Coordinates of C-alpha atoms in Angstrom, one line a residue:
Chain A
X887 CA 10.5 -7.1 45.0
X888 CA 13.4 -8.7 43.2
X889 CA 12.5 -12.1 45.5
X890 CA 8.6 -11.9 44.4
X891 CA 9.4 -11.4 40.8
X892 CA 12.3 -14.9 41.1
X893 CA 9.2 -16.3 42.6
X894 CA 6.7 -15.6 40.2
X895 CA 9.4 -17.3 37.6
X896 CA 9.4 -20.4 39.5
X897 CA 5.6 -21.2 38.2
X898 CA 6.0 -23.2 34.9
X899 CA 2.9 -22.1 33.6
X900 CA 3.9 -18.3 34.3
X901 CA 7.4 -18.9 32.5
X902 CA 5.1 -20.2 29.4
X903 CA 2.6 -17.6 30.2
X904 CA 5.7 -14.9 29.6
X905 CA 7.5 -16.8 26.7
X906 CA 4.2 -17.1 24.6
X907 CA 2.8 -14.1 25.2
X908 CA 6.1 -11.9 23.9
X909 CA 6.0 -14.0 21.3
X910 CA 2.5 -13.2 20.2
X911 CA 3.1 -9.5 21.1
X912 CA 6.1 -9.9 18.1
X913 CA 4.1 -11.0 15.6
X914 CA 0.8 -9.4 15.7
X915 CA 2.8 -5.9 16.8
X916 CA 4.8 -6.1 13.3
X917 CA 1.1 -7.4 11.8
X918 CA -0.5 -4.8 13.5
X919 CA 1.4 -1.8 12.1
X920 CA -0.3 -2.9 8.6
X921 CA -3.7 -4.0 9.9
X922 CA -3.8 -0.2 11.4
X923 CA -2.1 1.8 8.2
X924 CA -4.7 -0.3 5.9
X925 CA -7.5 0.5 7.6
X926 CA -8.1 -3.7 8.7
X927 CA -8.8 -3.5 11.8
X928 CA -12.1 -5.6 11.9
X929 CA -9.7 -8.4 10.1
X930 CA -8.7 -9.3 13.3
X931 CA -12.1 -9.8 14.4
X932 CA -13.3 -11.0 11.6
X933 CA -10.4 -13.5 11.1
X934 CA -11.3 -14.9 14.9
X935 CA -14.4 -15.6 14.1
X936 CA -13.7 -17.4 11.1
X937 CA -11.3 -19.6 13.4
X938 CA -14.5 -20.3 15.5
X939 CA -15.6 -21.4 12.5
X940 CA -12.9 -23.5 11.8
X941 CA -12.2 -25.0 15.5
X942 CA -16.0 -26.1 15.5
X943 CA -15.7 -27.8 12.1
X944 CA -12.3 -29.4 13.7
X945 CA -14.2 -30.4 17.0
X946 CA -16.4 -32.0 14.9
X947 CA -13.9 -33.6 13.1
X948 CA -12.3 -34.5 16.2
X949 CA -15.3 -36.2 17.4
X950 CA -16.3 -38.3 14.0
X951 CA -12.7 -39.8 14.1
X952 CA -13.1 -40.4 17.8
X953 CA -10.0 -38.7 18.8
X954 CA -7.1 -40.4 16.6
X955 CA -4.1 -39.0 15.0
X956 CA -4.1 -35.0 14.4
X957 CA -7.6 -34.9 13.5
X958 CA -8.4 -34.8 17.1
X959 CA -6.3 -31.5 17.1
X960 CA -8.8 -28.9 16.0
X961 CA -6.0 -26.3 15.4
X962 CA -5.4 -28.5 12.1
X963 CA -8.3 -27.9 10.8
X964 CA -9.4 -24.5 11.9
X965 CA -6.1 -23.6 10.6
X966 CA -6.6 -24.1 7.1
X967 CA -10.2 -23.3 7.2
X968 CA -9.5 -19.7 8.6
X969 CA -7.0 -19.2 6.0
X970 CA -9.3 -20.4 2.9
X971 CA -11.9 -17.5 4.8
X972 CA -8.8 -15.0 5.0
X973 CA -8.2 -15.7 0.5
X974 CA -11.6 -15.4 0.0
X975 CA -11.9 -12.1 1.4
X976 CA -9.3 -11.1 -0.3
X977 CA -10.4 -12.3 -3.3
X978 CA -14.2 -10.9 -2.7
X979 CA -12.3 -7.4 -2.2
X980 CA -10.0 -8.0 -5.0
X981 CA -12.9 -8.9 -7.2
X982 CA -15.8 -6.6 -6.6
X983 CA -16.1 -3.0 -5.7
X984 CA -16.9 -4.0 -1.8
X985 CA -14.7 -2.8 1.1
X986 CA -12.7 -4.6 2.8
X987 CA -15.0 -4.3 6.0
X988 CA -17.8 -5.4 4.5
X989 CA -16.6 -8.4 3.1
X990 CA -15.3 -9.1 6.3
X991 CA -18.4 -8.9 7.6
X992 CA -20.1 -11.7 5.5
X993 CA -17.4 -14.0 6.1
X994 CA -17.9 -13.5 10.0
X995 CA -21.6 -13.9 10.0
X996 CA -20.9 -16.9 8.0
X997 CA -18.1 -18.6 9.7
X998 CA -19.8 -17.8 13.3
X999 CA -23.0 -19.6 12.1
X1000 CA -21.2 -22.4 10.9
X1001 CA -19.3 -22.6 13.9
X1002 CA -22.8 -22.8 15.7
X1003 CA -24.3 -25.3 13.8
X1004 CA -21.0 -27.7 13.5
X1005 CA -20.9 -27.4 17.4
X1006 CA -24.7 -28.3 17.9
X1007 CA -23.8 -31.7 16.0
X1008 CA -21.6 -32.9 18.7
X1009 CA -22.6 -34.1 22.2
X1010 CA -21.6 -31.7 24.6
X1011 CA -20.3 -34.4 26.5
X1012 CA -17.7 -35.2 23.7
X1013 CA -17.5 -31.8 22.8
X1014 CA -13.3 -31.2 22.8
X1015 CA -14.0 -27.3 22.4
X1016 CA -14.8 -24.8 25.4
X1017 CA -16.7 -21.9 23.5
X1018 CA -15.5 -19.8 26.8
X1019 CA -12.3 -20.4 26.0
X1020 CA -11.8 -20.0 23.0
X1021 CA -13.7 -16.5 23.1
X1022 CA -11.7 -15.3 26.3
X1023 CA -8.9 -18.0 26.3
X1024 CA -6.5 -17.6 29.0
X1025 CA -2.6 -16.6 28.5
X1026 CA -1.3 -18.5 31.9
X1027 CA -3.5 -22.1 30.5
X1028 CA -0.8 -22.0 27.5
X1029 CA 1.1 -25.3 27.6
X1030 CA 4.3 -26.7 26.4
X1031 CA 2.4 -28.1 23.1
X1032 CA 0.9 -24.7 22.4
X1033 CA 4.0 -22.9 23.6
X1034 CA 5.9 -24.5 20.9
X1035 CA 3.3 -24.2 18.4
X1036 CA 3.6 -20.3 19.1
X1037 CA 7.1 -19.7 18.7
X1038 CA 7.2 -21.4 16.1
X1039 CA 4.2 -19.8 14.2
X1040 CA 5.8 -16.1 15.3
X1041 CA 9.0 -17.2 14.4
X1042 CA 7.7 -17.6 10.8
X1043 CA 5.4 -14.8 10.6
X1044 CA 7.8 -12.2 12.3
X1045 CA 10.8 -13.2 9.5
X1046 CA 8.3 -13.3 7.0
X1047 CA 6.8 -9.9 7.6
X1048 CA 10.7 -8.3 8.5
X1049 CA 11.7 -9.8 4.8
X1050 CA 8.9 -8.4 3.1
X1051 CA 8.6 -5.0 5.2
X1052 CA 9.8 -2.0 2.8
X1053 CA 8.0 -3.7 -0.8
X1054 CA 4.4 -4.5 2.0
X1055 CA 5.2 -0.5 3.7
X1056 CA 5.7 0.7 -0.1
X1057 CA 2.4 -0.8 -1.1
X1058 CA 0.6 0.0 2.1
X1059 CA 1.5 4.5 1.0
X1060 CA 0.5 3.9 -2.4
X1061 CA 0.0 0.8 -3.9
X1062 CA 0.0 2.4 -7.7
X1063 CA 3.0 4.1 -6.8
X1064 CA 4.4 0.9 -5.7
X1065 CA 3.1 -1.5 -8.6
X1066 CA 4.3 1.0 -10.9
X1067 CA 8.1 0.3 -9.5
X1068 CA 7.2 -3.4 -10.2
X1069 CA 6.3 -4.3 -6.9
X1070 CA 3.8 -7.4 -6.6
X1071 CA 1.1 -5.2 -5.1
X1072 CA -1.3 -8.0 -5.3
X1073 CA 0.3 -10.4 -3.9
X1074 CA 1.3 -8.9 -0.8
X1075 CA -2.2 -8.2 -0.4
X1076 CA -2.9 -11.8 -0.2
X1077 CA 0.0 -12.8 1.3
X1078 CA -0.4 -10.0 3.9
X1079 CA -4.2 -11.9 4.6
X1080 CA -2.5 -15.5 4.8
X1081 CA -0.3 -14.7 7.2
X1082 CA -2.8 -12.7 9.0
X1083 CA -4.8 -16.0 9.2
X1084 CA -2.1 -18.5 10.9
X1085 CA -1.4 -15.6 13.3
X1086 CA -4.7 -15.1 14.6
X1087 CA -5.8 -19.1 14.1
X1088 CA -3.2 -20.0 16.4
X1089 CA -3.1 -16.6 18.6
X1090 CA -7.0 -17.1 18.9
X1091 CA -6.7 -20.6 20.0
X1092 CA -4.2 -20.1 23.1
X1093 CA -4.9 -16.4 24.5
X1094 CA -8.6 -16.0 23.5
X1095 CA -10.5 -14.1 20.5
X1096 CA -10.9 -10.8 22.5
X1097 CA -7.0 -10.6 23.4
X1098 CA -6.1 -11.3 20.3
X1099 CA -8.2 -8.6 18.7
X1100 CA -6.6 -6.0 21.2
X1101 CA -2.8 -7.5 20.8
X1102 CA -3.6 -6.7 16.7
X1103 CA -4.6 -3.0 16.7
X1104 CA -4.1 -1.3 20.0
X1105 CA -0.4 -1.1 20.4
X1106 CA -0.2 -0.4 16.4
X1107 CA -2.8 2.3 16.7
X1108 CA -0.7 3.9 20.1
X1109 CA 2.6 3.7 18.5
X1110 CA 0.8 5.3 14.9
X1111 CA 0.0 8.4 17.6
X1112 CA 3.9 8.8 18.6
X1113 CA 5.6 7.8 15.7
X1114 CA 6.9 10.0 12.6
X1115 CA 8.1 7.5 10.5
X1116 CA 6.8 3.7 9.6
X1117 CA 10.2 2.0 10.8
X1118 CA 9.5 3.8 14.5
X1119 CA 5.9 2.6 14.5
X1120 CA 6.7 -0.6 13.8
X1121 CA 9.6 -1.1 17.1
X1122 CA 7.1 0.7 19.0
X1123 CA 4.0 -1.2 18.4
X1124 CA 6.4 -4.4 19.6
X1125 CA 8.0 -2.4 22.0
X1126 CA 4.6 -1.4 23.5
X1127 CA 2.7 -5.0 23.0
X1128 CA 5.6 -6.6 24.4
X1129 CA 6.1 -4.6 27.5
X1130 CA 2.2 -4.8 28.9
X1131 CA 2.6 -8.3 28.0
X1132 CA 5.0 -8.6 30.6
X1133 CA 3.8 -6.0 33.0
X1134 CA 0.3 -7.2 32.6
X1135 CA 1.5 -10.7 33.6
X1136 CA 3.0 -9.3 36.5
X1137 CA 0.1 -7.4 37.9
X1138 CA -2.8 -10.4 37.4
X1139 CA -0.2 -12.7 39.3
X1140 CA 0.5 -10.0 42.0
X1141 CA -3.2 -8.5 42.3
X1142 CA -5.0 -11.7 41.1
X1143 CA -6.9 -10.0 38.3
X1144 CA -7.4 -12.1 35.0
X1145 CA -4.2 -11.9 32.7
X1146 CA -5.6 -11.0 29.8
X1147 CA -8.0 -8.4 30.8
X1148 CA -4.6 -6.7 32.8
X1149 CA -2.9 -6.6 29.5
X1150 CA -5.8 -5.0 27.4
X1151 CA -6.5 -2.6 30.0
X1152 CA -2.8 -1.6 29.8
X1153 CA -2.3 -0.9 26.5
X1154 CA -5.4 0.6 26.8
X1155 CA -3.5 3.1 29.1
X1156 CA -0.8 3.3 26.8
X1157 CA -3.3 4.7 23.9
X1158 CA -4.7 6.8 26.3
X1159 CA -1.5 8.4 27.0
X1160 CA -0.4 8.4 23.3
X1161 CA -3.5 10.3 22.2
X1162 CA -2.5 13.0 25.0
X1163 CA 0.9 13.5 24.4
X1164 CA 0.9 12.2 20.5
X1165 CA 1.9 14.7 18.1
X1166 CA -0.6 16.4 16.0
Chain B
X926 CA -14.3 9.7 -35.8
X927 CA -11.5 9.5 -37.9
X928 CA -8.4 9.5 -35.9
X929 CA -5.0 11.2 -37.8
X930 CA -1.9 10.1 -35.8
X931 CA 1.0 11.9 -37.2
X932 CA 4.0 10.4 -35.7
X933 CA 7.2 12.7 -35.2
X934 CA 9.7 11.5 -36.7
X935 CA 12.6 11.2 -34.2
X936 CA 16.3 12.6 -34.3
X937 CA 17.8 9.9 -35.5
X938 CA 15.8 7.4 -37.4
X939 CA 17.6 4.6 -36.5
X940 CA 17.0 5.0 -32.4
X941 CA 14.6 3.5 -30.6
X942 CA 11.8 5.8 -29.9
X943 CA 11.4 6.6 -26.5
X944 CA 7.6 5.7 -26.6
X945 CA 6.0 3.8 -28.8
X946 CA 2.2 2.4 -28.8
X947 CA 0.7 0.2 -31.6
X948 CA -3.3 -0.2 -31.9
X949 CA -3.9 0.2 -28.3
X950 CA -7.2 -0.8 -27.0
X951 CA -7.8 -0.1 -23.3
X952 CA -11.8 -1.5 -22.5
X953 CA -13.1 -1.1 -18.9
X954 CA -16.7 -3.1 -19.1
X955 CA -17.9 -2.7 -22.6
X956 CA -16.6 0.9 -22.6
X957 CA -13.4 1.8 -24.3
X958 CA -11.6 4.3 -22.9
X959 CA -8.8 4.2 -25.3
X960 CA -9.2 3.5 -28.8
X961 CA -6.6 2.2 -31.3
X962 CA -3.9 4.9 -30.3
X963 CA -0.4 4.7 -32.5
X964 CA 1.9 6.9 -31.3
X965 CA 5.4 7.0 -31.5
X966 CA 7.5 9.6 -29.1
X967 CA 11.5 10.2 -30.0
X968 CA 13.9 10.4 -27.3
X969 CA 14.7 14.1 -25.2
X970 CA 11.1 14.7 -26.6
X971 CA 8.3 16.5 -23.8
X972 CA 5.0 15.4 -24.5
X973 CA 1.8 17.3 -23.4
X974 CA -1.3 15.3 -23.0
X975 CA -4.4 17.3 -23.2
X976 CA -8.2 16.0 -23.2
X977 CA -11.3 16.8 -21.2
X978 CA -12.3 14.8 -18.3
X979 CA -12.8 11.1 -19.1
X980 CA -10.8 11.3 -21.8
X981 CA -8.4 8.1 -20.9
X982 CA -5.3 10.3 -20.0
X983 CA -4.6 8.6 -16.7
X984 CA -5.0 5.4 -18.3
X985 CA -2.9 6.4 -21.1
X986 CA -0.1 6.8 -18.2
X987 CA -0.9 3.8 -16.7
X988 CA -0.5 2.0 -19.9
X989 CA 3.2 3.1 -20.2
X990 CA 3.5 2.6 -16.7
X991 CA 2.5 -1.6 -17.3
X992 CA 0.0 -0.8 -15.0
X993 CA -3.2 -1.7 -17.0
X994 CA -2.6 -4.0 -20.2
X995 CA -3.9 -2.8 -23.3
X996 CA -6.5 -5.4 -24.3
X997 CA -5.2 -4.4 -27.7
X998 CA -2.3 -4.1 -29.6
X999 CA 1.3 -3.1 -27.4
X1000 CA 3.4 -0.3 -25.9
X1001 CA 6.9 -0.1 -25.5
X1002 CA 9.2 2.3 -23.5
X1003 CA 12.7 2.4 -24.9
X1004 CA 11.8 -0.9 -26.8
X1005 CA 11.0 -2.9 -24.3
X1006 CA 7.4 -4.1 -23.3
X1007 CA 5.9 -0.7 -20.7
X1008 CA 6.3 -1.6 -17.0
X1009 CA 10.0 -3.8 -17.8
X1010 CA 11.9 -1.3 -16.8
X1011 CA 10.7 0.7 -13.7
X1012 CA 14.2 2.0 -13.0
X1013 CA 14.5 4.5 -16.3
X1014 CA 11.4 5.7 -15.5
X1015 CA 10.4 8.5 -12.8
X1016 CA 6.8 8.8 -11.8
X1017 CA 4.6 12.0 -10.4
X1018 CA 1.3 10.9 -9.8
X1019 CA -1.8 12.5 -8.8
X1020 CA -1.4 14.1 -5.3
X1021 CA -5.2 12.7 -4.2
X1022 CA -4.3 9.6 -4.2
X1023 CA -1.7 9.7 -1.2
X1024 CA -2.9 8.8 2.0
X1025 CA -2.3 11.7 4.8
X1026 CA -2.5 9.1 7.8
X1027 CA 1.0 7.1 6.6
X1028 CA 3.9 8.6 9.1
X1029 CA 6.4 9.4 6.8
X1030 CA 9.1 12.0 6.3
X1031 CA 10.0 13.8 2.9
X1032 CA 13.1 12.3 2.9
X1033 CA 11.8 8.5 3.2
X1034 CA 9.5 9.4 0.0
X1035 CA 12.4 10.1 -1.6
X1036 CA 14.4 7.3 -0.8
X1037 CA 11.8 5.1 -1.7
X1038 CA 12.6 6.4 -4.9
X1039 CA 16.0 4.9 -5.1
X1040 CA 14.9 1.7 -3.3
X1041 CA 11.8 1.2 -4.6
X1042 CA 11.0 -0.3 -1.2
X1043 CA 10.0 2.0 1.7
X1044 CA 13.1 2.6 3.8
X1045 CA 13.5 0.9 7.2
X1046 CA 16.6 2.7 8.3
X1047 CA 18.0 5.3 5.5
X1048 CA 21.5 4.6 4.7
X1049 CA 24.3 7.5 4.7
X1050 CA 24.4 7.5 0.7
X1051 CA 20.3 7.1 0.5
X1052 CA 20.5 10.6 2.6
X1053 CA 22.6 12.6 0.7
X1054 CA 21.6 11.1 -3.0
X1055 CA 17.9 12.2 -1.5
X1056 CA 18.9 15.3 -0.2
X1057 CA 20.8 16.3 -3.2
X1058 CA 17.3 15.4 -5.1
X1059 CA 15.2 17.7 -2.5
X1060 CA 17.6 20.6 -2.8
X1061 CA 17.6 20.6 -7.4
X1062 CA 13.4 20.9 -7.1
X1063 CA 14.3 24.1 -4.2
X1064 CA 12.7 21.7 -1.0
X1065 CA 15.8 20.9 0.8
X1066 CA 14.0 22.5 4.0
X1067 CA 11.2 19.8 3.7
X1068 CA 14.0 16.7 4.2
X1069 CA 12.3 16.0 7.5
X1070 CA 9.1 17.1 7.8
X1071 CA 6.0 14.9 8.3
X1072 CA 4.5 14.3 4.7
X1073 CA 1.0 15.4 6.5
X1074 CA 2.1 18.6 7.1
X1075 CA 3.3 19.7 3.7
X1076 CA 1.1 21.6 1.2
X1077 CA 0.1 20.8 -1.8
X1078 CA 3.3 22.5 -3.5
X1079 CA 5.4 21.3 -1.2
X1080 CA 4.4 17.9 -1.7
X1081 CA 4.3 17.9 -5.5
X1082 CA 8.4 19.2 -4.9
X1083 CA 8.9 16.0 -2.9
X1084 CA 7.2 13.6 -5.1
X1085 CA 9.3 15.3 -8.0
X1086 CA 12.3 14.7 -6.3
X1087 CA 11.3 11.3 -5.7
X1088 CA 10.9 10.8 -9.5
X1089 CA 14.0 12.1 -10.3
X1090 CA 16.7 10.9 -7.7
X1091 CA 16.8 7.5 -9.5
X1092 CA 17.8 10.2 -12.8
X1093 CA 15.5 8.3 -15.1
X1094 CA 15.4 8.8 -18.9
X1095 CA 11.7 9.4 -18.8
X1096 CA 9.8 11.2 -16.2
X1097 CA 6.2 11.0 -16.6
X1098 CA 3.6 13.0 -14.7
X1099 CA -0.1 12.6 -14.3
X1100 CA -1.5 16.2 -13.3
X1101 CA 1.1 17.0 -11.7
X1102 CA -0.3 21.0 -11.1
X1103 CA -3.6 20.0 -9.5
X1104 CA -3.9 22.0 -6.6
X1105 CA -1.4 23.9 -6.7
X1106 CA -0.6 27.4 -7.4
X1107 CA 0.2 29.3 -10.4
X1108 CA 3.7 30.1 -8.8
X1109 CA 4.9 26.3 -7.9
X1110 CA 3.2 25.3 -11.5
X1111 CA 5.9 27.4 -13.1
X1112 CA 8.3 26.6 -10.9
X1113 CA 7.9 23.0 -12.1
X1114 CA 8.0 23.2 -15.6
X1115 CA 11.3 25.2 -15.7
X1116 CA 12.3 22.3 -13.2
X1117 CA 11.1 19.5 -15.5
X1118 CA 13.2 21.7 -18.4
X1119 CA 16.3 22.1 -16.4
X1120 CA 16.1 18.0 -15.8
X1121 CA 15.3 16.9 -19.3
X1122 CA 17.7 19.2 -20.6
X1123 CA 21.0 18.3 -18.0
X1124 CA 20.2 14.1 -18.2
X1125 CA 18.9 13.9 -21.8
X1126 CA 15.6 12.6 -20.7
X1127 CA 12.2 12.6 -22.2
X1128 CA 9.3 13.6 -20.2
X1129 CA 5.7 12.9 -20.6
X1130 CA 3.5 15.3 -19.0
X1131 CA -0.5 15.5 -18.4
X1132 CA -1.8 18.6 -18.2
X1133 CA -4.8 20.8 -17.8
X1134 CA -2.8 24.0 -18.8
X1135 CA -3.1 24.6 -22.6
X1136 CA -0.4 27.3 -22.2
X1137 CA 2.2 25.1 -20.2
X1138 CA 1.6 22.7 -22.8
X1139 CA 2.0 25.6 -25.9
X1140 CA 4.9 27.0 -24.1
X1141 CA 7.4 23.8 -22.6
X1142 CA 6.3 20.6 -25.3
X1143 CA 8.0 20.0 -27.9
X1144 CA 5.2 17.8 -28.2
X1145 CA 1.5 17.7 -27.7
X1146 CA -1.2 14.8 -27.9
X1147 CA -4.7 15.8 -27.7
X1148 CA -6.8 12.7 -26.8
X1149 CA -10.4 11.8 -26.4
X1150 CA -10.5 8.0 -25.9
X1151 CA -8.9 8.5 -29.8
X1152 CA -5.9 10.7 -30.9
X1153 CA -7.4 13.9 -32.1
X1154 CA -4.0 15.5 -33.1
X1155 CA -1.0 14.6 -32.5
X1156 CA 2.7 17.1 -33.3
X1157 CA 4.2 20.6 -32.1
X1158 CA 2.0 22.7 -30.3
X1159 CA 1.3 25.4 -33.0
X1160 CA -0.1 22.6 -35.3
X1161 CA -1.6 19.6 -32.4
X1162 CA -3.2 23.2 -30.4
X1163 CA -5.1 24.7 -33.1
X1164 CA -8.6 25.4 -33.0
X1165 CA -9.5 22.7 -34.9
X1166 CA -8.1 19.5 -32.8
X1167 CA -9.3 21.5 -29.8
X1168 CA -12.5 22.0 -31.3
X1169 CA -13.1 17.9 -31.9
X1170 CA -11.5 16.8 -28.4
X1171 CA -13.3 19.8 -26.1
X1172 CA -17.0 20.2 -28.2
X1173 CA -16.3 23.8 -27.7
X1174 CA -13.3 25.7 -26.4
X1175 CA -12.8 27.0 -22.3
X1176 CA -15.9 26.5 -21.0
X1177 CA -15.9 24.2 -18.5
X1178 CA -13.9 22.0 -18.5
X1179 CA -10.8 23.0 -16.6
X1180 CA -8.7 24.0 -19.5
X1181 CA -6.5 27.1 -19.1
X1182 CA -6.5 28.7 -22.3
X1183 CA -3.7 30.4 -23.4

């Protein structure tokens, strides 16, 4: 077993696989615990979609400038455009008496259907954007570009969560409570939605839409169902998200079953089991 | 309406008062929900505020909390512009507005209090200066117990001792006896007593009991979106102000009537 596992290493793509896929597991874990406590969990959804948005608009891009410099990157422009979508959401629910849901939801329509019209302005034989892929992506396709565009990008978004963890926690119980101990409750809010943005742009982009909807909410919501305190949710969402990472790398190279599905299905398992033996 | 503020005059006249609002205005739309107030509250002073429903009292606390800005005229706490100085001031607010699904201990809601972060991982002299704060409002047993599963009591105990483990020199509470039983309601006014009385602190207090208010203030504010009355209990609870800020008196309106 020991041998098979060594072997397994010896793929390139399956050490990148591993590497970029505890690293997403880090960020959207620590992300996850407030997307779950705030009741956001469409956001993740709803922020994919708006990077569909964004990575058509950049395809297009791409394809007007005829591949040159990093326009013909679509990241670099589905990034910002996602997290313009993410601050006007924000805003909207900042602004009007809607919820958060449904302004989500008229960002998503909106981004999707530009996303569909951008697209059907390019050839499809110059089209740089699989719509597949980018929907169900594909952990073990993630290069050494991507791979270092990951790390870094969790690097950031993990030490900038960790720094702001007990003043975005404090606002998430009570966010008069908090503002009234002079705590930028606002603030956080959007900064909580920007950072929200990069991580799913770029999560989106490499491991697919659908993954990295699941990687967002389930092991948050499975560690909410064992935890007593915040602080013990939070380790065990990336204790949870990062362990069927691994494991469900394992089993799709072992029993040749897709990658990502193995790891949703997992943590899947792991809520399953929470719920059971969960407190309450 | 002709609005009467009678200002106490304070111990000393040379400190600053503990409280102090000048031709505060608070609009929400074209409504105004608070209406030129001037009040002026000495220091080791407890206030009462009593109005009907809609009568701007949790905007009044919010006010003195920084939490809305008058669109009108100013409020200072100890002299300095409201909200500038979280850490003298302890807050209790309404129980309905916590959410039940946050995991979270007692003792965390307490040391949150000392932080004014949520705690992480709660630091040896977090834990006892929390524990010591539990055990003064009698919930020592609750230290580390699941927030969810406390009553409504119990919770109001915790969120007390989370106002006053920072020992502020103002506590201010907004309802704080909502929901919970006549008992506990006792139980937290001799608290609040003991408190101002041992750290020298004022306390501002809204409240739906008329006979709390008669029996613990020093102080009382009657308020409908204007001051009504405004002095010591015998002379700010008479029929009159009563009268002009309820319509009529005890009927329906959630006033306990002494």
């Amino acid at each position: 077993m020991i041998a098979e596992l060594s072997g397994m290493l010896d793929y390139a793509f399956m050490q990148r696989a591993l590497v970029g896929g505890v690293a997403i597991a880090l960020m959207t874990g620590l992300l996850g615990v407030f997307v779950v406590q705030r009741g956001l969990a469409f956001l993740g959804d709803g922020l994919a979609h708006a990077s569909f948005g964004g990575i058509a608009l950049g395809a297009l891009v791409a394809y007007g400038a005829a591949g040159s410099g990093v326009l013909s990157q679509p990241l670099w422009v589905a990034l910002p455009f996602t997290l313009t979508a993410a601050l006007a959401i924000a805003w909207v629910r900042d602004r009007t008496e809607l919820s958060s849901d449904t302004a989500i939801g008229v960002f998503f329509a909106v981004s999707v259907a530009l996303g569909v019209l951008f697209l059907s302005r390019i050839p499809p034989d110059r089209n740089v954007v699989d719509v597949w892929h980018l929907l169900f992506g594909s952990i073990l396709a993630v290069g050494p570009g991507d791979l270092t565009i990951i790390v870094v990008t969790s690097a950031l978004v993990t030490g900038l969560l960790a720094a702001a963890w007990g003043r975005l926690a404090y606002a998430t119980f009570d966010a008069e409570l908090a503002a009234s101990d002079g705590v930028p409750v606002r603030a956080l809010d959007y900064a909580l939605f920007a950072v929200a943005a990069v991580a799913v742009v770029v999560s989106a982009q490499v491991v697919g839409i659908v993954l990295m909807a699941a990687y967002l909410v389930i092991p948050a919501a499975a560690a909410r169902l064992l935890a007593r305190t915040l602080a013990a949710m939070t380790f065990g969402a990336i204790a949870i998200g990062t362990t069927t990472t691994v494991a469900g790398l394992v089993i799709s190279f072992f029993a040749d079953v897709p990658s990502g599905s193995a790891i949703i299905l997992l943590q899947a398992a792991v809520f399953l089991v929470a719920t059971i033996v969960g407190r309450r | 309406m002709d609005a009467t503020p009678t200002p106490t005059p304070t111990s000393t006249p040379t400190s600053t008062p503990a409280l102090r609002m000048r031709h505060v205005t608070v609009r929400r739309g074209d409504v105004e929900i608070l209406r030129d107030i001037d009040l002026e509250l000495g220091e080791r002073r407890f206030l009462a505020i009593i109005g009907p429903n809609g009568a701007g009292k949790s905007t009044m606390v919010k006010v003195l909390l920084g939490l809305v800005a008058p669109d009108r005229g100013e409020a200072t706490v100890f002299g300095r512009a409201a909200g500038s100085d979280p850490v003298r001031v302890g807050y209790v607010p309404q129980l309905k507005t916590f959410d039940r699904s946050f995991p979270a201990t007692a003792l965390e809601l307490v040391v949150s209090g000392i932080r004014r972060a949520w705690p992480g991982r709660v630091r040896r002299h977090e834990h006892d200066a929390a524990c010591e704060a539990l055990e003064r409002v009698g919930a020592e047993r609750l230290t580390d117990r699941p927030l969810a599963r406390l009553s409504g009591g119990e919770l109001q105990r915790a969120y007390l001792a989370r106002a006053l483990v920072r020992r502020p020199d103002l506590v201010i509470l907004d309802e704080p006896a909502t929901g919970v039983d006549f008992l506990a309601e006792h139980d937290l006014n001799r608290l609040l007593e003991g408190y101002q009385r041992d750290a020298d602190a004022t306390v501002v207090m809204v409240t739906h009991d008329l006979a709390a208010a008669r029996h613990h203030a020093s102080d009382v504010l009657v308020l409908n979106r204007v001051v009504i009355g405004f002095g010591p209990p015998e002379r700010a609870l008479s029929g009159d102000c009563l009268e002009r800020a309820y319509g009529h008196v005890g009927h329906g309106h959630g006033l306990v009537v002494p």
